[in-house]
Amino acid sequence: MTNAPYPTSPRVIPTVSGPPGIGSITQLYPHRLRAFLTAAYREHGPVFNVTGLGQTYTVLAGPEANVWTVKEGHRHLRSLEAWRPNDQAFGVQRSMISVDGAEHRTFRRTESRTYARSYLGANLRRALSVTAEDLVPLRAGDDLPVAHWCKAVITEQLARVVVNGTARPYLNDLLSFVQNTLMVRVTRQRPPLVEQLPGFRRARARSLGMVEALIDEHRRVPAEQAGRAPDLIDDLLVAQAADPAFWSDMDLRMATMGAFIAGMDTAANTLAFVLYRVGRHPELVPDLVAEADTAFQDGPPSMDTLGGLPHLHRFVMECLRLHPIAPAMTRTVTQDFEFAGVTVPQGRRVIIGTTVPHGLDGCFTDAARFDPERFAPGRMEHRRPGAFAPYGLGTHICAGSGMAEGLIMLNLAAVLRTLDLRGDPTYVLREVARPTATPDDRLTLRVNAVRHPAVSLLA
């Protein structure tokens, strides 16, 4: 008689408890999500379930989940269900953010050139002119309304640089349309009724009208006739001419609007958190100001110059760590897979907690502390496998990360070169989601003095 081992039962995925009926739905909003998933990771480990309004999500979190996603995510996960409602709001069945595989590569190949850091570098003066225009009115004693100012600047920069237009007359419409669409269709922070309200319908019509007018103008006057370098819309029109079966007119409209969908919240909200930290950490500001002055001492800086400013770069990187705009990714399982000793079944909705490691002491020393020097040579804590993922992971990593980081660096340097700012010591950060996390409208910075005229940024 032999002693056979007892059979082992498969591990059961633990479930995070929540109120009956609604489950953890209120904790899944973008401004609460990272803290919620980090706490759950500490309690349950790298895989656990969360529920919300009858839906079960399996969460993969921690550095081990990030490493798995990079290596295996493309084999087992797809984006369609998470983003199809947003596509449908724009009258299309697919877009770069909602498809995978060959279709995704086709979208990305066509759209990504004008989101690159090098493209911003070639158009840096146009981006900087927007910053200068929005700094000119500020005088000593004024308050800078951080969130609104960042939205206005970044949205107009995207319009001028990426599609050769202007968003100034449409800013409120774009904010209303894009943000409410995402909050209804993707993050589900608002009810579908919002899309039937007259204000939303008007904002939608004006926003889409702006995009369609831009596309029509590009058709009438191609880049070579207009005497300008090709932009995103020019690239889309070339792609449509080469493959009209793939690129419909509605696809072009969606891809053009994508410049605003992808950037007006992400880069703008990150810049707002960066300026919050400028006011919160006055002890770090002198080094930042010295680098900003160096960058502009011979006129507008190049992207290489901005990239060579260590204190400014580390400061932005630490803001991306502590205030990531994209805290997680939602996907659908295409085939069963094993992770951390459990089987995640086909058809399950999963959340990849990409930024959970940002708050773990095992990845970042004293992770709750704001410490830009953790990115300095000799430490480089973000280089640990799976530790740092502010732009997502895998095949859907943000196509505009180079553009976004470049705009944040450029605007931060320009603001510090122009203004001496002071934070309100009584302000306590309150984050809201519109739809991504941003400081609330109470955040202001006082202009203590104008250091250099804003027009000198372009001199």
XYZ file of C-alpha atoms in Angstrom:
459
model
C 0.000 0.000 0.000
C 1.400 3.380 -0.974
C 0.780 6.729 0.606
C -0.642 8.809 -2.216
C -0.625 12.573 -1.667
C -3.926 14.159 -0.898
C -5.342 16.107 -3.877
C -4.973 19.827 -3.514
C -7.918 22.108 -4.135
C -7.486 24.959 -6.586
C -6.988 28.298 -4.908
C -10.132 30.403 -4.695
C -9.805 34.033 -5.732
C -10.586 36.188 -2.684
C -13.224 38.916 -3.039
C -12.937 42.390 -1.557
C -15.986 43.053 0.575
C -18.251 45.991 -0.178
C -21.750 47.267 0.611
C -24.572 44.971 -0.556
C -25.834 45.732 -4.031
C -23.306 48.356 -5.076
C -20.192 46.454 -4.006
C -16.998 48.462 -4.511
C -18.306 50.582 -7.387
C -17.611 53.934 -5.699
C -14.002 52.880 -5.088
C -13.475 52.124 -8.771
C -13.702 55.782 -9.824
C -10.342 56.981 -11.178
C -9.438 59.339 -8.308
C -9.920 56.571 -5.712
C -8.887 53.517 -7.705
C -5.138 53.346 -7.079
C -5.436 53.723 -3.298
C -8.255 51.162 -3.208
C -6.379 48.581 -5.293
C -3.167 49.144 -3.335
C -4.904 48.496 -0.017
C -6.571 45.387 -1.436
C -3.232 44.142 -2.786
C -1.680 44.476 0.641
C -4.517 42.431 2.142
C -5.172 39.823 -0.540
C -2.044 39.595 -2.688
C -1.652 39.899 -6.472
C -5.058 38.552 -7.535
C -8.502 39.270 -6.073
C -12.056 40.009 -7.156
C -14.003 43.227 -6.772
C -17.699 43.680 -7.451
C -19.805 46.609 -8.487
C -23.483 46.792 -9.524
C -23.634 43.090 -10.281
C -20.376 42.962 -12.255
C -17.366 40.974 -11.038
C -13.866 42.070 -11.981
C -10.715 40.094 -11.293
C -7.836 42.385 -10.368
C -4.213 41.577 -11.161
C -1.941 43.883 -9.178
C 1.605 44.436 -8.014
C 4.896 44.302 -9.908
C 4.319 40.635 -10.745
C 1.080 41.546 -12.541
C 2.826 44.264 -14.539
C 5.587 41.876 -15.614
C 2.973 39.283 -16.627
C 0.998 41.862 -18.603
C 4.030 42.915 -20.623
C 4.976 39.313 -21.406
C 1.602 37.597 -21.733
C -1.164 40.183 -21.829
C -1.395 40.283 -25.625
C -2.109 36.536 -25.664
C -4.976 36.594 -23.180
C -6.543 40.061 -22.985
C -8.460 42.394 -25.281
C -9.647 45.990 -25.026
C -12.883 45.896 -27.028
C -15.500 45.668 -24.272
C -13.912 48.431 -22.186
C -13.858 50.960 -25.038
C -16.608 49.921 -27.471
C -19.247 52.106 -25.747
C -16.991 55.116 -26.294
C -16.511 54.218 -29.963
C -20.256 53.929 -30.426
C -20.717 57.424 -29.040
C -18.652 58.652 -31.993
C -20.435 56.480 -34.556
C -17.643 53.947 -35.099
C -17.191 50.295 -34.236
C -13.467 50.425 -33.513
C -10.585 52.778 -32.766
C -6.934 52.572 -31.789
C -7.803 52.214 -28.098
C -10.469 49.516 -28.563
C -8.839 46.970 -30.876
C -5.864 44.655 -30.626
C -3.585 42.723 -32.938
C -3.176 43.726 -36.580
C -5.975 46.311 -36.477
C -4.390 48.042 -33.510
C -1.011 48.106 -35.227
C -2.582 49.705 -38.318
C -4.201 52.464 -36.266
C -1.061 53.016 -34.229
C 1.217 53.123 -37.273
C -0.884 55.866 -38.844
C -1.658 57.956 -35.777
C 1.469 57.760 -33.639
C 3.885 59.910 -35.679
C 2.307 63.171 -34.576
C 2.154 62.084 -30.923
C 5.905 61.529 -30.744
C 8.314 63.645 -28.747
C 10.256 64.415 -31.939
C 7.140 65.842 -33.612
C 6.568 68.137 -30.642
C 10.205 69.189 -30.901
C 9.713 70.217 -34.517
C 6.665 72.274 -33.491
C 7.847 73.470 -30.106
C 7.544 77.184 -30.837
C 3.856 76.790 -31.693
C 3.239 74.987 -28.409
C 5.219 77.565 -26.476
C 3.274 80.443 -28.038
C 0.140 79.108 -26.348
C 1.845 79.075 -22.946
C 3.059 82.628 -23.459
C -0.416 83.843 -24.458
C -1.959 82.354 -21.327
C 0.752 83.746 -19.023
C 0.691 87.309 -20.387
C -2.398 88.472 -18.417
C -0.997 87.386 -15.042
C 0.343 90.050 -12.684
C 1.774 90.105 -9.164
C -1.008 89.433 -6.681
C -3.116 87.401 -9.117
C -4.196 83.843 -8.411
C -3.476 81.177 -11.027
C -6.483 78.775 -11.191
C -4.411 75.664 -11.725
C -6.825 73.048 -13.109
C -8.605 75.375 -15.527
C -5.396 77.033 -16.706
C -3.789 73.674 -17.474
C -6.865 72.493 -19.420
C -6.916 75.646 -21.516
C -3.209 75.539 -22.323
C -2.871 71.830 -23.136
C -6.070 71.673 -25.214
C -4.995 74.615 -27.354
C -1.489 73.213 -27.735
C -2.898 69.933 -29.014
C -5.110 71.798 -31.471
C -2.284 73.897 -32.893
C 0.444 71.270 -32.929
C -1.398 68.064 -33.830
C -4.171 69.258 -36.186
C -3.191 72.837 -37.138
C -6.357 74.333 -35.689
C -7.495 76.232 -32.640
C -9.641 75.083 -29.739
C -10.097 78.488 -28.116
C -13.714 79.049 -29.274
C -14.622 75.439 -28.478
C -12.875 74.821 -25.149
C -15.996 74.550 -22.995
C -17.750 72.438 -25.640
C -14.809 70.034 -25.909
C -14.558 69.689 -22.146
C -18.292 69.066 -21.795
C -18.529 66.625 -24.689
C -15.356 64.595 -24.207
C -15.405 64.432 -20.426
C -19.109 63.608 -20.118
C -18.895 60.994 -22.869
C -16.068 59.227 -21.056
C -17.810 59.520 -17.680
C -20.999 58.002 -19.091
C -19.530 55.410 -21.442
C -16.225 54.309 -19.888
C -15.893 55.162 -16.185
C -19.687 55.151 -15.632
C -19.530 58.023 -13.200
C -22.621 59.613 -14.729
C -25.955 58.193 -15.967
C -26.794 57.860 -19.692
C -29.407 60.605 -19.266
C -26.546 63.131 -19.392
C -26.186 62.520 -23.131
C -29.786 63.654 -23.705
C -29.405 67.024 -22.002
C -29.536 70.074 -24.335
C -26.194 71.402 -23.106
C -24.422 68.138 -23.859
C -26.058 67.781 -27.275
C -25.022 71.315 -28.172
C -21.446 70.686 -27.009
C -21.332 67.462 -29.017
C -22.544 69.153 -32.193
C -20.061 72.015 -31.878
C -17.121 69.723 -31.057
C -17.786 67.344 -33.931
C -18.447 70.294 -36.226
C -15.030 71.701 -35.341
C -13.348 68.390 -36.198
C -15.256 67.951 -39.460
C -14.366 71.508 -40.536
C -10.693 70.783 -39.875
C -10.803 67.610 -41.960
C -12.602 69.412 -44.808
C -9.998 72.200 -44.754
C -7.169 69.667 -44.928
C -8.859 68.003 -47.899
C -9.222 71.322 -49.719
C -5.721 72.561 -48.941
C -3.194 69.729 -48.484
C -0.051 70.318 -46.458
C 2.193 70.963 -49.446
C -0.166 73.622 -50.811
C -0.553 75.225 -47.405
C 3.215 75.327 -46.936
C 3.203 73.416 -43.660
C 4.498 70.086 -42.401
C 1.950 67.224 -42.501
C -0.023 66.767 -39.285
C -2.298 64.047 -37.910
C -5.163 64.796 -40.291
C -2.803 64.752 -43.286
C -1.510 61.342 -42.183
C -5.081 60.064 -41.835
C -6.054 61.304 -45.296
C -3.034 59.589 -46.847
C -3.974 56.365 -45.054
C -7.579 56.647 -46.232
C -6.495 57.158 -49.842
C -4.277 54.073 -49.636
C -6.879 51.860 -47.894
C -10.413 53.320 -48.089
C -11.906 50.000 -46.980
C -10.168 50.364 -43.603
C -10.551 54.113 -43.072
C -14.085 55.481 -43.303
C -14.861 59.178 -42.919
C -16.220 58.417 -39.448
C -12.935 56.683 -38.554
C -11.076 59.851 -39.564
C -13.361 61.941 -37.395
C -12.830 59.646 -34.425
C -9.051 59.579 -34.879
C -8.919 63.384 -35.127
C -11.040 63.768 -32.010
C -8.704 61.238 -30.390
C -6.066 63.946 -30.093
C -8.342 65.688 -27.607
C -9.734 62.534 -25.967
C -6.239 61.266 -25.239
C -4.552 64.493 -24.208
C -6.846 67.155 -22.821
C -7.341 65.222 -19.586
C -4.152 63.203 -19.222
C -1.430 65.766 -19.909
C -3.475 68.656 -18.502
C -4.299 66.914 -15.237
C -0.722 65.735 -14.783
C 0.489 69.313 -15.299
C -2.011 70.432 -12.653
C -0.561 67.941 -10.156
C 2.953 69.108 -11.060
C 2.010 72.718 -10.279
C 0.341 71.560 -7.059
C 3.664 70.036 -6.038
C 5.481 73.265 -6.946
C 3.334 75.053 -4.375
C 3.571 72.199 -1.891
C 7.381 71.893 -1.923
C 8.933 75.382 -1.996
C 12.241 73.919 -0.797
C 12.654 72.204 -4.183
C 11.709 75.200 -6.319
C 15.068 77.053 -6.446
C 16.743 74.176 -8.287
C 13.788 73.964 -10.689
C 13.877 77.714 -11.362
C 17.627 77.645 -11.983
C 17.163 74.924 -14.611
C 14.240 76.769 -16.214
C 16.374 79.899 -16.506
C 19.169 77.870 -18.073
C 16.761 76.333 -20.570
C 15.526 79.736 -21.804
C 18.747 81.739 -21.577
C 19.377 81.512 -25.338
C 15.755 81.511 -26.498
C 13.185 78.694 -26.659
C 14.743 75.373 -25.590
C 14.926 72.279 -27.744
C 13.502 68.971 -26.594
C 17.059 67.772 -26.032
C 17.654 70.754 -23.747
C 14.480 70.036 -21.769
C 15.403 66.368 -21.520
C 18.770 67.337 -20.044
C 17.323 69.202 -17.037
C 17.689 66.614 -14.240
C 15.801 68.326 -11.419
C 12.825 69.225 -13.595
C 12.697 65.750 -15.103
C 12.879 63.960 -11.755
C 10.238 66.293 -10.347
C 7.834 65.397 -13.175
C 8.615 61.690 -12.864
C 7.812 61.758 -9.139
C 4.512 63.494 -9.904
C 3.730 60.758 -12.433
C 4.447 58.180 -9.726
C 2.305 59.704 -6.988
C -0.420 61.140 -9.234
C -0.802 58.751 -12.178
C -3.656 59.786 -14.449
C -4.229 56.256 -15.764
C -4.210 54.175 -12.548
C -5.275 50.883 -14.151
C -6.389 49.159 -17.364
C -9.650 47.259 -17.897
C -9.588 44.276 -20.246
C -11.557 41.118 -21.125
C -10.035 37.633 -20.936
C -9.958 35.924 -24.351
C -8.795 32.538 -23.042
C -8.221 31.010 -19.604
C -4.851 31.721 -18.040
C -2.995 30.947 -14.846
C -1.709 33.736 -12.627
C -0.476 33.580 -9.032
C -1.811 30.065 -8.576
C -5.356 30.688 -9.817
C -7.183 30.267 -13.096
C -8.754 33.399 -14.537
C -11.572 32.271 -16.859
C -12.344 33.304 -20.406
C -14.858 36.140 -20.580
C -13.957 37.601 -17.165
C -13.463 41.348 -17.015
C -10.099 42.099 -15.443
C -8.480 45.210 -14.049
C -4.702 45.443 -14.301
C -3.637 47.606 -11.360
C -0.670 49.027 -13.245
C 0.152 51.762 -10.726
C -0.278 49.756 -7.527
C 3.519 49.300 -7.315
C 3.903 53.106 -7.229
C 2.709 53.051 -3.625
C 4.573 49.975 -2.373
C 7.617 50.334 -0.121
C 8.960 47.158 -1.693
C 9.241 49.012 -4.998
C 9.913 52.575 -3.855
C 11.669 53.466 -0.620
C 9.261 55.233 1.732
C 6.761 55.228 -1.126
C 4.334 57.756 0.352
C 7.008 60.480 0.479
C 7.505 62.926 -2.405
C 11.158 62.383 -3.296
C 12.280 63.221 -6.857
C 15.795 62.033 -6.073
C 14.594 58.422 -6.159
C 14.968 58.814 -9.956
C 18.571 60.043 -9.708
C 21.586 58.003 -10.882
C 22.563 55.537 -8.211
C 18.960 54.989 -7.108
C 16.778 54.683 -10.213
C 14.068 52.937 -8.196
C 11.685 52.962 -11.160
C 13.950 50.541 -13.022
C 12.866 47.609 -10.845
C 10.821 45.167 -12.971
C 7.133 46.050 -12.924
C 7.594 49.030 -10.595
C 6.753 52.054 -12.743
C 3.912 52.253 -15.270
C 2.453 55.778 -15.506
C 1.518 55.356 -19.173
C 0.042 51.859 -19.102
C 1.692 48.651 -20.275
C 1.935 46.295 -23.200
C 0.722 46.878 -26.738
C -1.644 49.641 -25.596
C 0.969 51.694 -23.766
C 0.125 55.353 -24.337
C 1.020 56.355 -27.905
C 1.283 59.970 -26.814
C 3.539 59.548 -23.786
C 6.421 61.327 -25.514
C 4.229 64.262 -26.506
C 2.602 64.413 -23.056
C 5.841 64.366 -21.084
C 7.374 66.933 -23.447
C 4.423 69.308 -23.019
C 4.522 68.930 -19.239
C 8.251 69.673 -19.124
C 7.923 72.607 -21.526
C 5.020 74.205 -19.661
C 6.589 73.695 -16.249
C 9.851 75.299 -17.360
C 7.995 78.195 -19.019
C 5.851 78.877 -15.941
C 8.859 78.853 -13.609
C 10.828 81.106 -15.967
C 7.961 83.621 -16.067
C 6.402 83.623 -12.592
C 7.412 83.480 -8.958
C 4.610 81.376 -7.508
C 3.515 80.684 -3.955
C 1.258 77.890 -2.768
C -1.501 78.324 -0.220
C -0.213 76.571 2.928
C -3.798 75.952 4.077
C -4.818 74.099 0.899
C -5.378 70.368 1.371
C -5.351 68.392 -1.868
C -8.767 67.146 -2.879
C -8.871 65.044 -6.009
C -11.892 64.830 -8.286
C -12.414 62.737 -11.421
C -13.346 64.492 -14.719
C -13.043 61.671 -15.727
C -9.394 61.181 -14.755
C -8.056 62.423 -11.447
C -7.288 66.129 -11.102
C -6.882 68.608 -8.243
C -10.154 70.349 -7.547
C -10.921 73.936 -8.574
C -9.930 75.326 -5.173
C -6.256 74.828 -6.018
C -4.647 78.172 -6.872
C -1.104 79.506 -6.856
C -0.439 83.126 -5.962
C 1.730 85.132 -8.374
C 4.288 86.678 -6.036
C 6.097 88.415 -8.904
C 6.563 88.291 -12.663
C 10.181 87.203 -13.103
C 10.360 87.706 -16.873
C 7.757 88.935 -19.371
C 5.872 86.017 -20.905
C 6.641 87.292 -24.423
C 10.356 86.732 -23.713
C 9.732 82.965 -23.791
C 9.709 83.221 -27.597
C 12.544 85.719 -27.945
